[in-house]
XYZ file of C-alpha atoms in Angstrom:
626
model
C -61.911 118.118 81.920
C -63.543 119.808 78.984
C -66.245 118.556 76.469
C -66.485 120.320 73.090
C -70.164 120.319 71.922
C -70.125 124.327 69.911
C -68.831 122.810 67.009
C -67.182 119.253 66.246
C -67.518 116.695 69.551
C -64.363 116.940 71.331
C -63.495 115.161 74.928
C -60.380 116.660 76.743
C -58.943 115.368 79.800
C -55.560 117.538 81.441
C -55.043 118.744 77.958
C -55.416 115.386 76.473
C -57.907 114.400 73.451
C -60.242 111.488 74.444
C -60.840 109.582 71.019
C -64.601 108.473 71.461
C -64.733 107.167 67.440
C -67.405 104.436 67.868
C -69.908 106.715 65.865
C -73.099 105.342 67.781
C -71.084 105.750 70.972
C -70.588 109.854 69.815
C -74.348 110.047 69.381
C -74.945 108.751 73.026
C -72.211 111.078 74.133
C -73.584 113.987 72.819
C -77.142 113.194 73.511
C -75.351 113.031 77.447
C -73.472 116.454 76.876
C -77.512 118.253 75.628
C -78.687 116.868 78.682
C -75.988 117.744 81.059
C -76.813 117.511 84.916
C -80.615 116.319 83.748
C -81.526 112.515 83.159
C -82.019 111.384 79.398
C -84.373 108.098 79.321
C -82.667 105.387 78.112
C -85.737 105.775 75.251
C -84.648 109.150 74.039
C -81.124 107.992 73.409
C -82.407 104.940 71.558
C -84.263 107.465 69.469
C -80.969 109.469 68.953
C -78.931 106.495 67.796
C -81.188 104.540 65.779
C -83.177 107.564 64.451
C -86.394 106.335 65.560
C -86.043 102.812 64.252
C -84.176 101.052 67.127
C -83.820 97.127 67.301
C -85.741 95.046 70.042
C -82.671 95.161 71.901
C -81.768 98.609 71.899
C -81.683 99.023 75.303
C -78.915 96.588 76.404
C -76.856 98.656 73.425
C -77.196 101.631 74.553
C -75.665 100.099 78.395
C -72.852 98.520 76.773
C -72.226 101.580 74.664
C -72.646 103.737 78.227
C -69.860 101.166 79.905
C -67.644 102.077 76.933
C -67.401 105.705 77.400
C -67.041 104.987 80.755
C -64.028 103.055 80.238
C -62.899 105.605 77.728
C -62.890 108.322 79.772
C -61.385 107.120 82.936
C -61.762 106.660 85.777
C -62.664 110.238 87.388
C -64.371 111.202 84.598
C -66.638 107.942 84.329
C -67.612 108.785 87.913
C -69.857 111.893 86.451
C -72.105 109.368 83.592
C -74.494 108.152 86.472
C -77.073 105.763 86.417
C -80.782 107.331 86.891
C -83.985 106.137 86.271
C -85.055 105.911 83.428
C -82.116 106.464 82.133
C -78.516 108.123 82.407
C -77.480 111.958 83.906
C -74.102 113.218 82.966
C -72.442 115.660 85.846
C -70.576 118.548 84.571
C -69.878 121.939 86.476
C -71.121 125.035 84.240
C -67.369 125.660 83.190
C -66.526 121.564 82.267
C -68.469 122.194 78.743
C -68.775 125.014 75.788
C -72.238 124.854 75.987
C -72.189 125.256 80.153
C -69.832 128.802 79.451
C -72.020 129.989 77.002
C -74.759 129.706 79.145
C -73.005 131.475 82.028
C -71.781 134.048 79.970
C -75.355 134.863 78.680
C -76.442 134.520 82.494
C -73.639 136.940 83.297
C -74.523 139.364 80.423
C -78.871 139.873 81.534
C -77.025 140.568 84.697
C -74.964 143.340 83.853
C -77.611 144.680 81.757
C -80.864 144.354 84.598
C -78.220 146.944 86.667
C -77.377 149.418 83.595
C -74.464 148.264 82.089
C -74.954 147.709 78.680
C -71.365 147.604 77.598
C -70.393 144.437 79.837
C -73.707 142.624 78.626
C -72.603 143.205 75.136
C -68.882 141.865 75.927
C -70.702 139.033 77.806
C -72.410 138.145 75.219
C -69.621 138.542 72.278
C -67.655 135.902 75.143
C -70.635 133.032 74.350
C -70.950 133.845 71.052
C -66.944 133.376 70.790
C -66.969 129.701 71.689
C -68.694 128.538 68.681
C -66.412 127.177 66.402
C -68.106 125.516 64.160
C -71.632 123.893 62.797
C -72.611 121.696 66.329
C -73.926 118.069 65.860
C -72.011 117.938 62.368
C -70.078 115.123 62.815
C -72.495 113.168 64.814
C -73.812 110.455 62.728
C -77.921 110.954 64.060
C -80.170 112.582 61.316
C -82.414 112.735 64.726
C -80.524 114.199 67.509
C -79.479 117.202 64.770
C -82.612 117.717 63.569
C -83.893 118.321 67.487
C -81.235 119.259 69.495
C -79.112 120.960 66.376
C -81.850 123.098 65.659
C -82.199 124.341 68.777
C -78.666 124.974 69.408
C -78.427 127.213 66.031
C -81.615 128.492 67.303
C -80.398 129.525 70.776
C -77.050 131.095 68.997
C -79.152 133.405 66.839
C -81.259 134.547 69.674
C -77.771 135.263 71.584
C -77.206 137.388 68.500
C -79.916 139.111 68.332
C -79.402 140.432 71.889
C -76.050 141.446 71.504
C -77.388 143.858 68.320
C -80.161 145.066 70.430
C -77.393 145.851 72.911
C -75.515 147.422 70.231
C -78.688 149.107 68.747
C -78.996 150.834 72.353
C -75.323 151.653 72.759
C -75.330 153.754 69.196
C -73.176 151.546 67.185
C -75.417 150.934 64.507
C -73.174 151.316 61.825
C -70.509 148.446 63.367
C -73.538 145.736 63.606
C -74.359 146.475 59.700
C -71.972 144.162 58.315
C -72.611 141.131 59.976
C -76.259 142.041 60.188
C -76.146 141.927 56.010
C -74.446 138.417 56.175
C -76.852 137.291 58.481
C -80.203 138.423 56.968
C -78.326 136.779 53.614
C -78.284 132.843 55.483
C -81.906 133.824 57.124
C -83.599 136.399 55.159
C -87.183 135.328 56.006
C -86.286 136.194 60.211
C -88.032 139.002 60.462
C -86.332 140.145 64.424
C -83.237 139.797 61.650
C -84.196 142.018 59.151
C -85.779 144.620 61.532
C -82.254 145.122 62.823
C -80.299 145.491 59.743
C -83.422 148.394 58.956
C -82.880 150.080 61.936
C -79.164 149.900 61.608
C -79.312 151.235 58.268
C -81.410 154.407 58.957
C -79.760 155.130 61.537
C -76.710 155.350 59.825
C -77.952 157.548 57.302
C -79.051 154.615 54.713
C -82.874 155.280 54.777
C -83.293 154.238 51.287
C -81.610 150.765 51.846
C -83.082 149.910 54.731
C -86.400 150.945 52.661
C -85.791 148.980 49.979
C -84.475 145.664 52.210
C -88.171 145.772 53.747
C -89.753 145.758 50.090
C -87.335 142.937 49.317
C -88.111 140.720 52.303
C -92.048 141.772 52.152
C -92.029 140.069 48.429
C -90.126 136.935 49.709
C -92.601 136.737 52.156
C -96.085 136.773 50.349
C -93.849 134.842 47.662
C -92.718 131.815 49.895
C -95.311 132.017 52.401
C -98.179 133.491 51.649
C -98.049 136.298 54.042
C -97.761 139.385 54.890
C -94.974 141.327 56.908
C -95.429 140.744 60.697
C -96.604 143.560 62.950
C -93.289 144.507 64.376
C -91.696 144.555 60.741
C -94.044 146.950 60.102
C -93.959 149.115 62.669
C -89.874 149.468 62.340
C -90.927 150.445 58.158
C -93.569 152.810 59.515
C -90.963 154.136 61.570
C -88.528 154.758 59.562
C -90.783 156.240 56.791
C -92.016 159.111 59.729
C -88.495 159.766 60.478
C -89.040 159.547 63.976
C -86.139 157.593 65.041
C -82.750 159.590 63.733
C -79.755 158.950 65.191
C -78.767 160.349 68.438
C -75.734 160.613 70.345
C -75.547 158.749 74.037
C -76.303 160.505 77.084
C -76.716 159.323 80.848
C -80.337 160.169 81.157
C -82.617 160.774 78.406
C -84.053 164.529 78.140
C -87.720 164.775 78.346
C -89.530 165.650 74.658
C -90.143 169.145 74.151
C -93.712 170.584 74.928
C -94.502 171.217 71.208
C -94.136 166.806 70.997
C -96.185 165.969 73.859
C -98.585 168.245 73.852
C -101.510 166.295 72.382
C -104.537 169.124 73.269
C -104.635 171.903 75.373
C -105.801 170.399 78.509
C -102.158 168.868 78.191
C -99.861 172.308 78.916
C -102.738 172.674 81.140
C -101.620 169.905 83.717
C -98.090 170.557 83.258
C -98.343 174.131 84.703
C -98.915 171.756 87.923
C -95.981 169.905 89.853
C -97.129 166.588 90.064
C -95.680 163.865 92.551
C -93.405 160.999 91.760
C -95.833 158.082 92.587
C -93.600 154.876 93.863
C -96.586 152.402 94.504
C -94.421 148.784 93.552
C -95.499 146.297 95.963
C -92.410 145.112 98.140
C -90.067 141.949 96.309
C -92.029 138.608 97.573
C -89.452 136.031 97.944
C -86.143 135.649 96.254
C -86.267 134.735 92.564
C -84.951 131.332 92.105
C -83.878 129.964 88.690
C -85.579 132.550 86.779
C -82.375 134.867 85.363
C -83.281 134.279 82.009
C -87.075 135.126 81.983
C -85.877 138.410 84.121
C -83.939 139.205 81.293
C -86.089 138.868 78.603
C -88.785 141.206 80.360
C -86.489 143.531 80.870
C -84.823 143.501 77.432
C -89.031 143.710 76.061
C -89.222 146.549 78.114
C -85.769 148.428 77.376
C -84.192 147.147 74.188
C -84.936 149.649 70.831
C -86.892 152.648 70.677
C -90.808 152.192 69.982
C -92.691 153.954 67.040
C -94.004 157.363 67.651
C -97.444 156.870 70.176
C -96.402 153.951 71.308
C -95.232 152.243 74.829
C -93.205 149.761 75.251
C -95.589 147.116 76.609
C -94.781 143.429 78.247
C -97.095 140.563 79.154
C -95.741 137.343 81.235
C -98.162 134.919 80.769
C -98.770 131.457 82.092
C -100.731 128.999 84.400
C -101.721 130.198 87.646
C -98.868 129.485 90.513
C -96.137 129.732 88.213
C -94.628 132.884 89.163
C -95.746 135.487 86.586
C -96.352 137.895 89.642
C -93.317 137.663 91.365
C -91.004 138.022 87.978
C -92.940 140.855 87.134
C -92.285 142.502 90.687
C -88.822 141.711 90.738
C -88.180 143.244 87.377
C -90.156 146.235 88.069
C -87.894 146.982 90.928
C -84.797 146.553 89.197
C -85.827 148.910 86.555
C -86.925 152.105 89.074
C -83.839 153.669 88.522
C -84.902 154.156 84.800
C -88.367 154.984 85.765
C -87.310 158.898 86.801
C -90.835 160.098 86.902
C -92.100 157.098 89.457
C -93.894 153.355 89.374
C -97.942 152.671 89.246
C -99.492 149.780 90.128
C -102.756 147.594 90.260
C -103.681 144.567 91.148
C -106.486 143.704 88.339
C -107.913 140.589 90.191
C -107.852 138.222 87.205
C -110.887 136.500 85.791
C -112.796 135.679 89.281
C -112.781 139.375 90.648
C -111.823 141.732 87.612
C -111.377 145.497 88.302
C -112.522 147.773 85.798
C -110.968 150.971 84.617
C -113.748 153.148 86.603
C -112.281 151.286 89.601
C -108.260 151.654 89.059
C -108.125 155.056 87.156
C -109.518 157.196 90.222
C -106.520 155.619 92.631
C -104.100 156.168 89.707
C -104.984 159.777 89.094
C -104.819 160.537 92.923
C -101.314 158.373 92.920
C -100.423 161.031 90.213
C -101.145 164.124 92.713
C -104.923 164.715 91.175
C -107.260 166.135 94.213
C -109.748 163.959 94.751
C -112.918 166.459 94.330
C -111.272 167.182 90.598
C -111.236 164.110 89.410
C -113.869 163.485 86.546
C -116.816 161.722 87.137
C -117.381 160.721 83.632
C -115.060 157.545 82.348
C -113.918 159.222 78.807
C -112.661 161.946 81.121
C -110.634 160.011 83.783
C -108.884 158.156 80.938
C -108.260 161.533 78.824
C -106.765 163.057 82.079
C -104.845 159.993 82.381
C -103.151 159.943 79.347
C -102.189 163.771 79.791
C -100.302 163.233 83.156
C -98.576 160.398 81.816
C -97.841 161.730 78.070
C -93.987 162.932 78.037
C -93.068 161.179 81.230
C -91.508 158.209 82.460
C -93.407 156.327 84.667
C -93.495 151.893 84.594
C -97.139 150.911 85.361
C -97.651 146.836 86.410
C -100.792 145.542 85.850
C -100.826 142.093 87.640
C -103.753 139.395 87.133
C -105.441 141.169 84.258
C -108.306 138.960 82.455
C -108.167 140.389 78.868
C -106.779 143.259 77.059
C -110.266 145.320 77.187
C -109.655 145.673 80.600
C -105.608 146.846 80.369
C -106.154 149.347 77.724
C -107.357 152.453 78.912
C -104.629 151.895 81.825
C -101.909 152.265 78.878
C -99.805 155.625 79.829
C -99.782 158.046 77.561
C -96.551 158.409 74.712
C -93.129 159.598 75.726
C -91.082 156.987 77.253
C -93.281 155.106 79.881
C -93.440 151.439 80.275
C -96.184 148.945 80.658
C -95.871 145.364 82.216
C -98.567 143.400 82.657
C -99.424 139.917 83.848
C -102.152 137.733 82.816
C -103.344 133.771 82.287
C -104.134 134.795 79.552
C -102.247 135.290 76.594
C -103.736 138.642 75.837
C -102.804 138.330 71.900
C -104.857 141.142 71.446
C -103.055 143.652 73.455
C -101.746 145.633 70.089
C -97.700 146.094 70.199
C -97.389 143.628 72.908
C -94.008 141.423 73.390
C -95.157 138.259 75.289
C -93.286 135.972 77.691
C -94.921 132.606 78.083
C -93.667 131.659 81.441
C -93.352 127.898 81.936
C -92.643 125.186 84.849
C -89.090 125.297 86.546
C -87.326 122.466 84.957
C -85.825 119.445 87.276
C -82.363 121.858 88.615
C -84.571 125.255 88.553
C -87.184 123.513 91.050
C -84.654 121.635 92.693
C -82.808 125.402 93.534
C -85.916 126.536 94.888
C -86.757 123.413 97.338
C -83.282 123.930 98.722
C -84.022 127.761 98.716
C -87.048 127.152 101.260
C -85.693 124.263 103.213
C -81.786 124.320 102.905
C -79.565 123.055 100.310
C -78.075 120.534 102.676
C -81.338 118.882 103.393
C -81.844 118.747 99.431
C -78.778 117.523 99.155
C -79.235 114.594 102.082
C -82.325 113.743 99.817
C -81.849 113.965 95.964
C -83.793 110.706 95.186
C -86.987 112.049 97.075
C -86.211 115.417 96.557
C -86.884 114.943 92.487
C -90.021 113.192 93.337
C -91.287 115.880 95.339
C -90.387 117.963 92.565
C -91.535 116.034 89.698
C -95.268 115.374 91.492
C -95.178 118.975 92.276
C -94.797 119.655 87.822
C -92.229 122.408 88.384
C -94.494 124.481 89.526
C -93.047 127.086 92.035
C -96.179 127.514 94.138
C -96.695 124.028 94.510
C -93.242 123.463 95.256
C -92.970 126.876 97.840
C -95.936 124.595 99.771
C -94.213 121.454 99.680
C -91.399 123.394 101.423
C -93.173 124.816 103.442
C -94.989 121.613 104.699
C -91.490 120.711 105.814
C -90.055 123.771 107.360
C -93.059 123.047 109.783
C -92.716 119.668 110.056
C -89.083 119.448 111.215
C -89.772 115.950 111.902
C -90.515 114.998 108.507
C -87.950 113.589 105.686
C -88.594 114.134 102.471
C -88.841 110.733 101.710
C -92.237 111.224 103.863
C -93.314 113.992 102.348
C -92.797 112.223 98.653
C -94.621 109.172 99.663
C -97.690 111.322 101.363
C -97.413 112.983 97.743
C -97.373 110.280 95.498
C -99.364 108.106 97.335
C -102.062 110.909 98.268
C -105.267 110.227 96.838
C -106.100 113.639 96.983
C -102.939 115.252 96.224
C -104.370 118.890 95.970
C -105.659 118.775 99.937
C -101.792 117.961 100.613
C -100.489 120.695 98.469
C -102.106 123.323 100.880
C -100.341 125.671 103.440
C -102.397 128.382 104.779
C -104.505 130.098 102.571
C -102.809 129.357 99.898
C -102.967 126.664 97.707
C -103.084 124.727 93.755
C -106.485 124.117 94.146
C -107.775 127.716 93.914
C -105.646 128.086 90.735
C -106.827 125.464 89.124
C -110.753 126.495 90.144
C -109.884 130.012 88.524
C -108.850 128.543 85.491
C -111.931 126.235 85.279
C -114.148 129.600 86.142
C -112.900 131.502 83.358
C -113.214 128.380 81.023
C -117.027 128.131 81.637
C -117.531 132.310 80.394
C -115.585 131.071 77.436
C -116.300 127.396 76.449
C -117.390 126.821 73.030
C -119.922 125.596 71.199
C -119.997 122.080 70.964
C -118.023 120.126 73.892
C -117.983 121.604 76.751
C -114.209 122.126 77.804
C -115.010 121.523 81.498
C -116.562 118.221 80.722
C -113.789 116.914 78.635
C -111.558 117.536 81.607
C -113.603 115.757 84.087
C -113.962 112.975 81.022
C -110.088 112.996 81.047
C -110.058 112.689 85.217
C -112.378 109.266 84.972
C -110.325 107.877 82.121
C -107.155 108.402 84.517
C -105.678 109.799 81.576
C -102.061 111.295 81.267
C -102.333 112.218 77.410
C -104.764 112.303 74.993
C -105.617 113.195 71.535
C -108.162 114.548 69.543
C -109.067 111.248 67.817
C -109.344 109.990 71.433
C -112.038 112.895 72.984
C -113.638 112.669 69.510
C -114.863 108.833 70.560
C -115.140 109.126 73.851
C -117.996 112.050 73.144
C -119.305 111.076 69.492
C -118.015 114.330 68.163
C -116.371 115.293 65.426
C -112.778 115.553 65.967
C -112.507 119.222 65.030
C -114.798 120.176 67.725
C -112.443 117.560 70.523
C -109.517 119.903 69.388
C -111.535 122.747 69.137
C -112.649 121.932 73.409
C -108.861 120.846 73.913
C -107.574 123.789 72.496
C -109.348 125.794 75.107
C -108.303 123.852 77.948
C -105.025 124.389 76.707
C -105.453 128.325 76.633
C -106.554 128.072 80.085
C -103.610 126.231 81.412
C -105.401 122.979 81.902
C -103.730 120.990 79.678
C -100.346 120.727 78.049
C -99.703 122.401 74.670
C -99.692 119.193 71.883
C -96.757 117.316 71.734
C -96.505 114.400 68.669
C -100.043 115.230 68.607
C -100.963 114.518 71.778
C -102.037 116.694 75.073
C -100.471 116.358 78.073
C -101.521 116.095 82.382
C -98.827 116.843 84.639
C -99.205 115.668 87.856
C -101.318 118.285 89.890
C -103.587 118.603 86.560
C -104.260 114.917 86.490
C -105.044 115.143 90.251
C -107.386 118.311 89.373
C -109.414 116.364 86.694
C -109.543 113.365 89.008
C -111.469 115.380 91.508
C -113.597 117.378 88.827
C -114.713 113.591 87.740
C -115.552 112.939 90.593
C -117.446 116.041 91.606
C -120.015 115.254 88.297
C -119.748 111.390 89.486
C -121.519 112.955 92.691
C -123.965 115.440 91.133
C -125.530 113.014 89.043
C -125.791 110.339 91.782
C -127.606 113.406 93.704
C -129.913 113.700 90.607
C -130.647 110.269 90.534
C -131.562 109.864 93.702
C -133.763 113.032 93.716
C -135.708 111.069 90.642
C -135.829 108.261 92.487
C -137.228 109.852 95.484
């Protein structure tokens, strides 16, 4: 069995073509094959086949047109189209579909490349760019489904591409990748990640005045189309290439260290290096096995290791996201599987996030003594520490993590000085500020990722015994991994339990947080960290805080900005203005068809913060009263 979704729809069964010609019938197909081994509501695939406009009886359509493929497939193949509330879920093992390979060959290729080998992640990833054929969705008669799911499918193909010429880029073949990187930035010449390649590829195959003159081109189209300016990473590769920095080299196993006469930024530089310092190896041990996190892994690690960066620079990632949702453990676990490229050693702090922040005077003294520094000569004054800092680390090549940080003031004078050392940091925050940062915005596990890690704390087989109740555990937990690491754990110690049990205690908790605890840890102390850091930085106008205990007494799941606006007598610039901060603090979904969004546990959070005020002002009144 084989469904064709890289190019025209195509069904094949033991070599066999499966005509599905019913057009609206190939629109629910498809929308099945997007959504493979996840349920589609029967809502979204009304959507898809009447392009937003369905009939009042849409729904019974879209089950006879569901019995029909069954039928047309037959009968072992029917068997996989099951019936799931609210809606349909298609089975299909990873190699049944293009779109499953491609996947698994991209999977296959950040593997190869997180142990060294660049050349089999670049053949990887030539093997999933390979099974495109053609233009997908094409000849599926939904202006809908390709304007959504089209989009992102020629979206996640040019993203594939880019990898493989960063791969390229790193394995010296510039001058093969020109070519196709010409046609490319010809069909997409405002991508900037595009034409940053094709100028790199160009100078570094002697064609400095082309790839000079291709940044003056696309900076015109630019201010021209949209008004603005080249972005900051466009312009670093033209500064780049205008200081000659980056000339082509030939490969070698292990890069050489710069010569003194580079690194040497003052004197008190060749002063330290008449010193043998120590190879500092301070990574915290791997917490738990990474589950269903291959892809984020990768993309740290290609931030971090993918192109050279401009002359004083360091190649600096941030994983970002709400608290719980595993920015620390990624971070770890790519840290340690890039040591082997981090000859001169690893440094790391944790920063203590927004409720207990460390400050530079705190972490440089531990770093410098890390670094081999006697304690009685390290400066006392700040300007000095940092200085001294910078001088140990310029021209080596150390990876320094900075977990939990609470802004960028606080990460930068921990940045290593230039010459081939690596920064990773982790933050709630988005740290947009952080100058030459690549950002990760780590999100919830979707319904398999969370799914792989239940079964990863309690056994697959007990998943497995349990699908119904293990989704709802799942689903109440919002594919969050530390909520769902505590539901698991709530059962390892309750052998007794089912998970049916543990779903209904979870959805029919009324305090859902106090059952989502195990030990010290817990949601609940996420969520308060969140809430502490919004207070420092709420607005003028509504208070953030108060809008999310407004939302908690409402019982609200979304909202909009029209909606805060009347429920506080604001303008509704200011309710976006106070939702827009609770989403930067991860305490509210980012706007979807203009509404914000509660999962679960942040529903359950604003319940309790409503009811919290509820209390304080019944404590006031009653002190009045009194």
């Amino acid at each position: 069995m084989n469904f064709l979704l890289l190019g025209p729809l195509s069904v094949r069964l033991n070599a066999r073509e499966v005509h599905v010609s019913a057009p609206r019938q190939r629109v629910v197909m498809a929308a099945l094959l997007l959504n493979a081994n996840r349920v589609i509501s029967v809502d979204r695939i009304t959507e898809y086949v009447w392009d937003g406009a369905p009939p009042p009886s849409a729904a019974a359509t879209v089950r006879t047109y569901v019995m029909r493929l069954r039928q047309s497939l037959g009968e072992h193949a029917s068997a996989r189209i099951l019936t799931r509330a609210p809606g349909y879920l298609l089975e299909l093992g990873e190699h049944e579909s293009d779109l499953g390979q491609f996947t698994a060959h991209r999977r296959r290729a950040a593997e190869l490349a997180e142990r060294g080998d660049l050349e089999g992640s670049s053949a990887a990833l030539a093997e999933a760019l390979a099974l495109w054929r053609e233009e997908p969705l094409a000849d599926i008669p939904s202006r809908t489904l390709r304007d959504v799911e089209g989009r992102y499918l020629q979206e996640l193909r040019l993203q594939t591409m880019e990898l493989r010429f960063d791969t390229e880029l790193a394995l010296l073949r510039h001058a093969e990748i020109v070519p196709e990187l010409v046609r490319l930035v010809r069909e997409h010449p405002l991508r900037e990640a595009l034409v940053g390649k094709l100028m790199l590829a160009l100078f570094r195959s002697g064609r400095q005045s082309e790839a000079l003159d291709l940044y003056r081109r696309t900076r015109v189209l630019l201010v021209e189309q949209l008004g603005a300016e080249p972005g900051a990473d466009l312009r670093e590769v033209h500064r780049h290439i205008l200081s000659a920095h980056d000339r082509p080299r030939t490969p070698a196993p292990q890069e050489r260290p710069a010569p003194a006469a580079e690194t040497a930024a003052a004197p008190a530089v060749a002063t330290v290096r008449d010193r043998s310092w120590p190879d500092p190896a301070q990574l915290p041990s791997v917490p738990l096995p990474l589950s269903a996190r291959s892809d984020a892994l990768a993309r740290v690690r290609h931030f971090l290791t993918t192109g050279t960066m401009p002359a004083g620079m360091v190649a600096t990632a941030v994983v970002t996201g709400r608290g719980g949702v595993g920015k620390s453990a990624l971070a770890l676990h790519a840290a340690h599987t890039m040591r082997g490229s981090s000859v001169h050693g690893q440094l790391y702090a944790d920063l203590g996030g927004a409720e207990r922040p460390l400050t530079a005077r705190e972490v440089l003294p531990r770093f410098l003594a890390d670094l081999g520094v006697p304690r009685d000569e390290i400066p006392g004054e700040e300007s000095e520490r940092e200085s001294l800092y910078r001088s140990l680390t310029a021209g080596r090549r150390l990876l320094v993590v900075l977990d939990n940080a609470s802004g960028a003031a606080q990460v930068r004078p921990l940045i290593p000085g230039s010459g081939g050392s690596r920064l990773l940091v982790t933050s709630r925050r988005r740290l947009a500020d952080l100058e030459g940062a690549r950002t990760l915005l780590l999100g919830p596990l979707d319904e398999a990722g969370s799914l792989e890690l239940l079964g990863s704390v309690v056994g697959t087989a007990r998943v497995g015994g349990e699908p119904r109740a293990a989704r709802t555990v799942v689903t109440v937990c919002a594919g969050l991994p530390l909520a769902i690491r505590i539901a698991g754990t709530r059962l390892l110690e309750r052998p007794h339990w089912s998970i049916g049990h543990l779903a209904r205690r979870l959805t029919d908790a009324p305090r859902l947080l106090d059952e989502l605890c195990a030990g010290d840890a817990g949601v609940r102390p996420c969520l308060d960290a969140e809430v502490a850091g919004l207070r420092r930085s709420a607005p003028g106008g509504i208070d953030p805080a108060e809008v999310l205990a407004a939302l908690g007494a409402a019982g609200a799941s979304s909202v909009s900005g029209g909606e805060v606006a009347v429920m506080f007598g604001c303008p509704e610039a200011q309710a976006e203005e106070a939702l827009d901060s609770l989403v930067g603090a991860n305490l509210l979904g980012a706007p979807a068809g203009g509404r914000y969004r509660l999962d679960a546990l942040l529903r359950a959070y604003a319940r309790e913060r409503a009811q919290a005020v509820a209390v304080r002002r019944h404590g006031r009144s009653y002190m009045r009263a009194g």
